[in-house]
Amino acid sequence: MKNALNLPRWLRRRHDRRILMAMDDRMLADVGISRSQIDLYLSGARGR
């Protein structure tokens, strides 16, 4: 049951990651992250 509850969160994170990975480096710089930080940004670890 726990996995079923995490599915929407996982899908949203996957969708967000695809959007960020599709951006070029200049667009990512405008947002304030680098390509190597995308996974940290999505996991929330960047703000810690």
PDB file of C-alpha atoms in Angstrom:
ATOM      1  CA  MET A   1       0.000   0.000   0.000  1.00  0.00           C
ATOM      2  CA  LYS A   2       2.844   2.383   0.801  1.00  0.00           C
ATOM      3  CA  ASN A   3       4.249   2.054  -2.732  1.00  0.00           C
ATOM      4  CA  ALA A   4       0.860   2.945  -4.191  1.00  0.00           C
ATOM      5  CA  LEU A   5       0.821   6.139  -2.140  1.00  0.00           C
ATOM      6  CA  ASN A   6       4.298   7.116  -3.344  1.00  0.00           C
ATOM      7  CA  LEU A   7       3.457   6.616  -7.027  1.00  0.00           C
ATOM      8  CA  PRO A   8       1.982  10.104  -7.646  1.00  0.00           C
ATOM      9  CA  ARG A   9       5.008  11.717  -5.991  1.00  0.00           C
ATOM     10  CA  TRP A  10       7.394   9.586  -8.059  1.00  0.00           C
ATOM     11  CA  LEU A  11       5.549  10.422 -11.289  1.00  0.00           C
ATOM     12  CA  ARG A  12       5.594  14.136 -10.499  1.00  0.00           C
ATOM     13  CA  ARG A  13       9.339  14.039  -9.717  1.00  0.00           C
ATOM     14  CA  ARG A  14      10.008  12.083 -12.920  1.00  0.00           C
ATOM     15  CA  HIS A  15       8.027  14.614 -14.965  1.00  0.00           C
ATOM     16  CA  ASP A  16       9.846  17.544 -13.343  1.00  0.00           C
ATOM     17  CA  ARG A  17      13.221  15.890 -13.979  1.00  0.00           C
ATOM     18  CA  ARG A  18      12.394  15.418 -17.656  1.00  0.00           C
ATOM     19  CA  ILE A  19      11.448  19.072 -17.980  1.00  0.00           C
ATOM     20  CA  LEU A  20      14.657  20.237 -16.306  1.00  0.00           C
ATOM     21  CA  MET A  21      16.838  17.859 -18.327  1.00  0.00           C
ATOM     22  CA  ALA A  22      15.275  19.210 -21.529  1.00  0.00           C
ATOM     23  CA  MET A  23      16.438  22.737 -20.695  1.00  0.00           C
ATOM     24  CA  ASP A  24      19.739  23.971 -22.028  1.00  0.00           C
ATOM     25  CA  ASP A  25      22.471  25.142 -19.643  1.00  0.00           C
ATOM     26  CA  ARG A  26      21.602  28.819 -20.086  1.00  0.00           C
ATOM     27  CA  MET A  27      17.977  28.226 -19.085  1.00  0.00           C
ATOM     28  CA  LEU A  28      19.094  26.194 -16.070  1.00  0.00           C
ATOM     29  CA  ALA A  29      21.420  29.029 -15.049  1.00  0.00           C
ATOM     30  CA  ASP A  30      18.434  31.406 -15.187  1.00  0.00           C
ATOM     31  CA  VAL A  31      16.596  29.095 -12.787  1.00  0.00           C
ATOM     32  CA  GLY A  32      19.664  28.940 -10.550  1.00  0.00           C
ATOM     33  CA  ILE A  33      20.744  25.311 -10.827  1.00  0.00           C
ATOM     34  CA  SER A  34      23.289  23.390 -12.847  1.00  0.00           C
ATOM     35  CA  ARG A  35      22.662  20.141 -14.668  1.00  0.00           C
ATOM     36  CA  SER A  36      24.603  18.194 -12.024  1.00  0.00           C
ATOM     37  CA  GLN A  37      22.293  19.541  -9.290  1.00  0.00           C
ATOM     38  CA  ILE A  38      18.972  18.513 -10.839  1.00  0.00           C
ATOM     39  CA  ASP A  39      18.578  15.294  -8.844  1.00  0.00           C
ATOM     40  CA  LEU A  40      19.567  17.051  -5.600  1.00  0.00           C
ATOM     41  CA  TYR A  41      17.151  19.863  -6.359  1.00  0.00           C
ATOM     42  CA  LEU A  42      14.253  17.480  -6.938  1.00  0.00           C
ATOM     43  CA  SER A  43      14.999  15.419  -3.835  1.00  0.00           C
ATOM     44  CA  GLY A  44      15.009  18.548  -1.682  1.00  0.00           C
ATOM     45  CA  ALA A  45      18.586  17.998  -0.494  1.00  0.00           C
ATOM     46  CA  ARG A  46      19.801  21.212  -2.118  1.00  0.00           C
ATOM     47  CA  GLY A  47      18.053  23.427   0.421  1.00  0.00           C
ATOM     48  CA  ARG A  48      19.392  21.578   3.452  1.00  0.00           C
TER      49      ARG A  48
END
